Amino acid sequence: MTEKRFSIVSVGWVLVLALFGLAVPARAASKLKIVTATTDLAEFASQVGGDRVEVDSIAKGYQDPHFVEAKPSFLLKLRRADLLIVVGLQLEIGWLPPLITQCGNPNVQVGANGYLDASQFAEILEIPTGIVTRAMGDVHPFGNPHYWLDPQNGRRIARGIATKLGQLQPESAGYFEERSQAFSKRIDDAEKGWDAQMKPYRGRKVITYHRSWPNFTKRFALDVRGEIEPRPGIPPGPRHTVELIQLMKRENIKVILVEPYFDLKTPNAIARETGAQVVVLLPSVGGENEVTDYFKLFDYDINLLLTAFKATP
Ligand SMILES: [Zn+2]
């Protein structure tokens, strides 16, 4: 008798546990699973999605986003994803398309409902006119894909992501919209400080390694006079470097901006010849450990620029 009662109680517990066990994954599943190509897009998605999303970036913030070695673990993440957000404009053309086709998830295929190209929301600069050929180097035929480095584009991308998340999870649409507005407001406030700090240096001439900064330099009115790459994606060569040194001497250009994933040998050699400062500026969230969000990214870069500009009057 006792034994029988015991077993009934056990069955009861098993039922309770089974129900509870079912309830927990069902809840967790209501979080939208987002995979982004880059950390900056992950940042926008997290800012907007809050605790109703799970976000993973394929590229790390210190990697060159043109050349990412995607780990197999990302195939699994893509397979389970509700949404894939990409930079687009062919930035990821060298590594992302095979991951998309191999992941076997129909939702995140190009053009599907769970595929979002963030470039559609942003102001895009340097859209080439005329025919683009390989001889021009690694020119992006649809315009410069490094567009997230203008706070205005940050706001626009966040709003676009909020709309998409609201479509995928209509019951949270208001939540995403509110968070997107709060994020925009925080950018507005931060921008006032960045503007005030950068204002004295409007029109300053700089050299950059790659054409990663057109949106940033336009926003803060810096004047990019040349690149260390002779053409986009083409490594520096002696003839171009000599011409660049002559230009820098002629125009008194004293600041060279380099992305963290490029070799500093040529920038340092040019700096020695010209008395310029080399500044390793971060194009992405996560480029350094302390740069954990979009605000810290601008804080970090602007701080380095101010130091370099002050040291080279
Ligand atoms: Zn590029």
CSV table of C-alpha atoms and ligand atoms in Angstrom, one decimal:
chain,number,residue,atom,x,y,z
A,1,MET,CA,0.0,0.0,0.0
A,2,THR,CA,2.7,2.4,1.1
A,3,GLU,CA,4.7,1.4,-1.8
A,4,LYS,CA,1.9,2.0,-4.3
A,5,ARG,CA,1.2,5.5,-2.8
A,6,PHE,CA,4.8,6.3,-3.2
A,7,SER,CA,4.8,5.4,-6.8
A,8,ILE,CA,1.7,7.6,-7.4
A,9,VAL,CA,3.4,10.5,-5.8
A,10,SER,CA,6.5,9.9,-8.0
A,11,VAL,CA,4.4,9.8,-11.1
A,12,GLY,CA,2.9,13.1,-9.9
A,13,TRP,CA,6.3,14.6,-9.6
A,14,VAL,CA,7.4,13.4,-12.9
A,15,LEU,CA,4.4,15.1,-14.5
A,16,VAL,CA,5.1,18.3,-12.7
A,17,LEU,CA,8.7,18.2,-13.7
A,18,ALA,CA,7.8,17.4,-17.3
A,19,LEU,CA,5.4,20.3,-17.5
A,20,PHE,CA,7.9,22.6,-15.8
A,21,GLY,CA,10.7,21.3,-18.1
A,22,LEU,CA,8.5,22.0,-21.1
A,23,ALA,CA,7.6,25.5,-19.9
A,24,VAL,CA,11.2,26.6,-19.5
A,25,PRO,CA,12.5,26.0,-23.0
A,26,ALA,CA,9.2,27.4,-24.4
A,27,ARG,CA,10.0,30.7,-22.6
A,28,ALA,CA,13.6,30.8,-23.6
A,29,ALA,CA,12.6,30.1,-27.2
A,30,SER,CA,10.6,33.4,-27.3
A,31,LYS,CA,13.9,35.2,-27.2
A,32,LEU,CA,14.8,36.1,-30.8
A,33,LYS,CA,18.1,34.5,-31.8
A,34,ILE,CA,20.2,37.0,-33.7
A,35,VAL,CA,23.5,36.5,-35.5
A,36,THR,CA,25.3,39.5,-36.8
A,37,ALA,CA,28.3,39.7,-39.2
A,38,THR,CA,30.1,42.3,-37.0
A,39,THR,CA,30.2,43.5,-33.4
A,40,ASP,CA,28.8,46.9,-34.3
A,41,LEU,CA,25.7,45.3,-35.6
A,42,ALA,CA,25.5,43.1,-32.5
A,43,GLU,CA,25.8,46.2,-30.4
A,44,PHE,CA,22.8,47.9,-32.2
A,45,ALA,CA,20.8,44.6,-32.0
A,46,SER,CA,21.5,44.3,-28.3
A,47,GLN,CA,20.7,48.0,-27.6
A,48,VAL,CA,17.4,47.6,-29.3
A,49,GLY,CA,16.6,44.0,-28.4
A,50,GLY,CA,17.4,44.2,-24.7
A,51,ASP,CA,16.6,41.0,-22.8
A,52,ARG,CA,14.2,39.7,-25.5
A,53,VAL,CA,17.1,38.8,-27.8
A,54,GLU,CA,20.2,36.7,-27.8
A,55,VAL,CA,22.9,38.2,-30.0
A,56,ASP,CA,26.1,36.7,-31.4
A,57,SER,CA,28.6,38.4,-33.7
A,58,ILE,CA,30.6,36.2,-36.2
A,59,ALA,CA,33.5,38.7,-36.6
A,60,LYS,CA,35.4,39.9,-33.5
A,61,GLY,CA,35.9,43.6,-33.1
A,62,TYR,CA,39.6,43.4,-33.6
A,63,GLN,CA,39.4,41.5,-36.9
A,64,ASP,CA,39.5,42.9,-40.4
A,65,PRO,CA,35.8,42.6,-41.4
A,66,HIS,CA,36.8,42.0,-45.0
A,67,PHE,CA,38.7,38.8,-44.0
A,68,VAL,CA,37.1,36.7,-41.3
A,69,GLU,CA,37.8,33.1,-40.6
A,70,ALA,CA,34.4,31.9,-39.6
A,71,LYS,CA,34.4,29.0,-37.2
A,72,PRO,CA,32.2,25.9,-37.7
A,73,SER,CA,30.4,26.9,-34.4
A,74,PHE,CA,28.8,29.7,-36.4
A,75,LEU,CA,27.2,27.3,-38.8
A,76,LEU,CA,25.3,25.9,-35.8
A,77,LYS,CA,24.4,29.4,-34.5
A,78,LEU,CA,23.2,30.4,-38.0
A,79,ARG,CA,21.2,27.2,-38.3
A,80,ARG,CA,19.2,28.2,-35.1
A,81,ALA,CA,19.0,31.9,-35.9
A,82,ASP,CA,15.8,33.8,-36.3
A,83,LEU,CA,17.6,36.7,-37.8
A,84,LEU,CA,21.0,37.4,-39.5
A,85,ILE,CA,22.1,41.0,-39.8
A,86,VAL,CA,24.8,41.9,-42.3
A,87,VAL,CA,26.8,45.1,-43.1
A,88,GLY,CA,26.2,44.4,-46.8
A,89,LEU,CA,27.7,46.4,-49.7
A,90,GLN,CA,29.9,43.4,-50.3
A,91,LEU,CA,32.0,43.9,-47.1
A,92,GLU,CA,31.5,40.3,-46.1
A,93,ILE,CA,31.6,38.9,-49.7
A,94,GLY,CA,34.9,36.9,-49.0
A,95,TRP,CA,33.5,34.8,-46.1
A,96,LEU,CA,29.8,35.1,-45.3
A,97,PRO,CA,28.0,33.7,-48.4
A,98,PRO,CA,29.3,30.1,-47.9
A,99,LEU,CA,28.2,30.2,-44.3
A,100,ILE,CA,24.7,31.3,-45.3
A,101,THR,CA,24.3,28.7,-47.9
A,102,GLN,CA,25.7,25.9,-45.8
A,103,CYS,CA,23.8,26.6,-42.6
A,104,GLY,CA,20.6,25.0,-44.0
A,105,ASN,CA,18.4,27.6,-42.3
A,106,PRO,CA,15.8,28.9,-44.9
A,107,ASN,CA,15.0,31.9,-42.7
A,108,VAL,CA,18.4,33.6,-43.0
A,109,GLN,CA,19.0,33.1,-46.7
A,110,VAL,CA,19.5,36.3,-48.8
A,111,GLY,CA,16.2,37.9,-49.3
A,112,ALA,CA,14.4,35.8,-46.7
A,113,ASN,CA,12.5,37.4,-43.8
A,114,GLY,CA,15.2,36.6,-41.3
A,115,TYR,CA,18.0,38.3,-43.4
A,116,LEU,CA,18.6,42.0,-42.8
A,117,ASP,CA,21.0,44.1,-44.7
A,118,ALA,CA,21.7,47.1,-42.5
A,119,SER,CA,23.2,49.2,-45.3
A,120,GLN,CA,19.7,50.0,-46.5
A,121,PHE,CA,19.2,52.2,-43.5
A,122,ALA,CA,22.4,54.2,-43.6
A,123,GLU,CA,23.8,57.1,-45.5
A,124,ILE,CA,26.3,55.5,-47.9
A,125,LEU,CA,29.3,57.4,-49.2
A,126,GLU,CA,31.7,56.9,-52.1
A,127,ILE,CA,29.2,55.1,-54.4
A,128,PRO,CA,31.3,54.7,-57.5
A,129,THR,CA,30.1,56.2,-60.8
A,130,GLY,CA,31.0,54.4,-63.9
A,131,ILE,CA,32.4,50.9,-64.2
A,132,VAL,CA,34.3,49.3,-61.4
A,133,THR,CA,37.2,47.0,-62.5
A,134,ARG,CA,39.6,44.8,-60.6
A,135,ALA,CA,42.4,47.3,-61.6
A,136,MET,CA,40.9,49.8,-59.1
A,137,GLY,CA,41.6,47.4,-56.3
A,138,ASP,CA,39.1,46.1,-53.8
A,139,VAL,CA,36.6,48.9,-54.5
A,140,HIS,CA,33.2,48.2,-53.2
A,141,PRO,CA,30.9,48.7,-56.2
A,142,PHE,CA,27.9,49.7,-54.1
A,143,GLY,CA,29.6,52.3,-52.0
A,144,ASN,CA,31.8,52.4,-48.9
A,145,PRO,CA,30.6,49.7,-46.3
A,146,HIS,CA,32.3,51.3,-43.3
A,147,TYR,CA,29.2,53.4,-42.7
A,148,TRP,CA,28.5,52.7,-39.0
A,149,LEU,CA,31.1,55.2,-37.9
A,150,ASP,CA,28.7,58.2,-38.1
A,151,PRO,CA,26.3,58.5,-35.1
A,152,GLN,CA,23.5,59.5,-37.4
A,153,ASN,CA,23.8,56.1,-39.2
A,154,GLY,CA,23.9,54.5,-35.7
A,155,ARG,CA,20.5,55.9,-35.0
A,156,ARG,CA,19.2,55.0,-38.4
A,157,ILE,CA,20.4,51.4,-38.2
A,158,ALA,CA,19.0,51.0,-34.7
A,159,ARG,CA,15.6,52.2,-35.9
A,160,GLY,CA,15.7,49.8,-38.9
A,161,ILE,CA,16.6,46.9,-36.6
A,162,ALA,CA,13.8,47.8,-34.2
A,163,THR,CA,11.3,47.6,-37.1
A,164,LYS,CA,12.5,44.2,-38.2
A,165,LEU,CA,12.5,42.8,-34.6
A,166,GLY,CA,8.9,44.1,-34.2
A,167,GLN,CA,7.9,42.2,-37.4
A,168,LEU,CA,9.5,39.0,-36.1
A,169,GLN,CA,8.0,39.4,-32.6
A,170,PRO,CA,4.9,41.6,-32.9
A,171,GLU,CA,4.1,41.4,-29.2
A,172,SER,CA,7.4,43.1,-28.4
A,173,ALA,CA,7.2,45.8,-31.1
A,174,GLY,CA,6.5,48.6,-28.6
A,175,TYR,CA,9.4,47.4,-26.4
A,176,PHE,CA,11.9,47.5,-29.3
A,177,GLU,CA,10.6,50.8,-30.5
A,178,GLU,CA,11.0,52.3,-27.0
A,179,ARG,CA,14.5,50.9,-26.7
A,180,SER,CA,15.5,52.2,-30.1
A,181,GLN,CA,14.3,55.7,-29.1
A,182,ALA,CA,16.2,55.6,-25.8
A,183,PHE,CA,19.4,54.5,-27.7
A,184,SER,CA,18.9,57.4,-30.2
A,185,LYS,CA,18.5,59.8,-27.3
A,186,ARG,CA,21.7,58.6,-25.7
A,187,ILE,CA,23.5,59.1,-29.0
A,188,ASP,CA,22.1,62.7,-29.2
A,189,ASP,CA,23.5,63.5,-25.8
A,190,ALA,CA,26.9,61.8,-26.4
A,191,GLU,CA,27.2,63.6,-29.7
A,192,LYS,CA,27.1,67.0,-28.1
A,193,GLY,CA,30.2,66.1,-26.1
A,194,TRP,CA,32.0,64.6,-29.1
A,195,ASP,CA,31.2,67.7,-31.3
A,196,ALA,CA,32.5,70.1,-28.7
A,197,GLN,CA,35.7,68.2,-28.3
A,198,MET,CA,36.3,67.8,-32.1
A,199,LYS,CA,35.3,71.4,-33.1
A,200,PRO,CA,38.7,73.0,-32.7
A,201,TYR,CA,40.1,70.4,-35.1
A,202,ARG,CA,37.7,70.8,-38.0
A,203,GLY,CA,39.5,70.7,-41.3
A,204,ARG,CA,42.5,68.9,-39.9
A,205,LYS,CA,44.2,66.8,-42.6
A,206,VAL,CA,44.9,63.2,-42.0
A,207,ILE,CA,46.1,60.1,-43.9
A,208,THR,CA,44.4,56.8,-43.3
A,209,TYR,CA,45.6,53.2,-44.0
A,210,HIS,CA,42.4,51.9,-45.6
A,211,ARG,CA,39.2,53.8,-46.6
A,212,SER,CA,37.5,52.9,-43.4
A,213,TRP,CA,36.6,56.4,-42.2
A,214,PRO,CA,34.7,58.4,-44.8
A,215,ASN,CA,31.5,58.6,-42.6
A,216,PHE,CA,33.5,59.3,-39.4
A,217,THR,CA,35.7,62.0,-41.1
A,218,LYS,CA,32.7,63.6,-42.8
A,219,ARG,CA,30.8,63.8,-39.5
A,220,PHE,CA,33.6,65.4,-37.7
A,221,ALA,CA,34.9,67.5,-40.6
A,222,LEU,CA,38.3,66.0,-41.0
A,223,ASP,CA,40.1,66.1,-44.3
A,224,VAL,CA,41.4,62.7,-45.5
A,225,ARG,CA,44.2,63.5,-48.0
A,226,GLY,CA,45.3,60.0,-48.9
A,227,GLU,CA,45.6,56.4,-48.0
A,228,ILE,CA,48.6,54.2,-47.3
A,229,GLU,CA,47.0,51.5,-49.5
A,230,PRO,CA,47.7,52.6,-53.1
A,231,ARG,CA,44.2,51.2,-53.9
A,232,PRO,CA,41.7,49.7,-51.5
A,233,GLY,CA,42.8,46.3,-50.3
A,234,ILE,CA,46.2,46.5,-52.1
A,235,PRO,CA,49.2,46.5,-49.7
A,236,PRO,CA,51.5,49.5,-49.6
A,237,GLY,CA,54.2,49.7,-52.2
A,238,PRO,CA,57.4,51.9,-52.4
A,239,ARG,CA,56.3,54.2,-55.2
A,240,HIS,CA,53.0,55.2,-53.6
A,241,THR,CA,54.6,55.5,-50.2
A,242,VAL,CA,57.2,58.0,-51.5
A,243,GLU,CA,54.4,60.0,-53.1
A,244,LEU,CA,52.5,60.0,-49.9
A,245,ILE,CA,55.5,61.2,-47.9
A,246,GLN,CA,56.0,64.1,-50.4
A,247,LEU,CA,52.3,65.0,-50.1
A,248,MET,CA,52.4,64.9,-46.3
A,249,LYS,CA,55.5,67.2,-46.3
A,250,ARG,CA,54.0,69.5,-48.8
A,251,GLU,CA,50.6,69.8,-47.0
A,252,ASN,CA,52.0,69.5,-43.4
A,253,ILE,CA,49.9,66.4,-42.6
A,254,LYS,CA,50.9,65.1,-39.2
A,255,VAL,CA,48.4,62.4,-38.3
A,256,ILE,CA,48.1,58.8,-39.8
A,257,LEU,CA,45.1,56.7,-38.8
A,258,VAL,CA,45.6,52.9,-38.9
A,259,GLU,CA,43.1,50.2,-38.2
A,260,PRO,CA,44.3,47.7,-35.6
A,261,TYR,CA,44.6,44.8,-38.0
A,262,PHE,CA,47.2,46.3,-40.3
A,263,ASP,CA,51.0,46.0,-40.1
A,264,LEU,CA,52.5,49.2,-38.6
A,265,LYS,CA,55.8,48.9,-40.5
A,266,THR,CA,54.9,51.3,-43.4
A,267,PRO,CA,52.9,53.7,-41.2
A,268,ASN,CA,55.8,54.0,-38.8
A,269,ALA,CA,58.3,54.4,-41.6
A,270,ILE,CA,56.2,57.2,-43.0
A,271,ALA,CA,55.8,58.8,-39.6
A,272,ARG,CA,59.6,58.8,-39.1
A,273,GLU,CA,60.1,60.6,-42.5
A,274,THR,CA,57.4,63.2,-41.9
A,275,GLY,CA,57.3,63.7,-38.1
A,276,ALA,CA,53.7,62.5,-38.1
A,277,GLN,CA,51.9,60.5,-35.4
A,278,VAL,CA,50.5,57.1,-36.0
A,279,VAL,CA,47.1,56.6,-34.3
A,280,VAL,CA,45.6,53.1,-34.1
A,281,LEU,CA,42.0,54.0,-34.3
A,282,LEU,CA,39.3,51.4,-33.8
A,283,PRO,CA,36.6,50.9,-36.4
A,284,SER,CA,34.5,48.5,-34.3
A,285,VAL,CA,33.1,47.8,-30.9
A,286,GLY,CA,35.4,45.3,-29.2
A,287,GLY,CA,38.5,46.5,-31.0
A,288,GLU,CA,40.0,46.7,-27.5
A,289,ASN,CA,38.7,45.1,-24.3
A,290,GLU,CA,37.5,48.3,-22.8
A,291,VAL,CA,35.5,49.3,-25.9
A,292,THR,CA,32.4,47.5,-25.0
A,293,ASP,CA,29.7,49.6,-26.7
A,294,TYR,CA,29.0,52.2,-29.4
A,295,PHE,CA,29.6,55.1,-27.0
A,296,LYS,CA,32.9,53.8,-25.7
A,297,LEU,CA,34.0,53.3,-29.4
A,298,PHE,CA,33.6,57.1,-30.1
A,299,ASP,CA,35.0,58.1,-26.7
A,300,TYR,CA,38.1,56.0,-27.4
A,301,ASP,CA,38.7,57.1,-30.9
A,302,ILE,CA,38.0,60.8,-30.2
A,303,ASN,CA,40.3,60.7,-27.2
A,304,LEU,CA,43.2,59.3,-29.3
A,305,LEU,CA,42.6,61.9,-32.0
A,306,LEU,CA,42.5,64.8,-29.6
A,307,THR,CA,45.8,63.7,-28.1
A,308,ALA,CA,47.4,63.4,-31.6
A,309,PHE,CA,46.0,66.7,-32.8
A,310,LYS,CA,47.2,68.5,-29.7
A,311,ALA,CA,50.7,67.0,-30.0
A,312,THR,CA,51.0,68.1,-33.7
A,313,PRO,CA,49.8,71.7,-33.9
B,1,ZN,ZN,36.8,48.4,-46.8
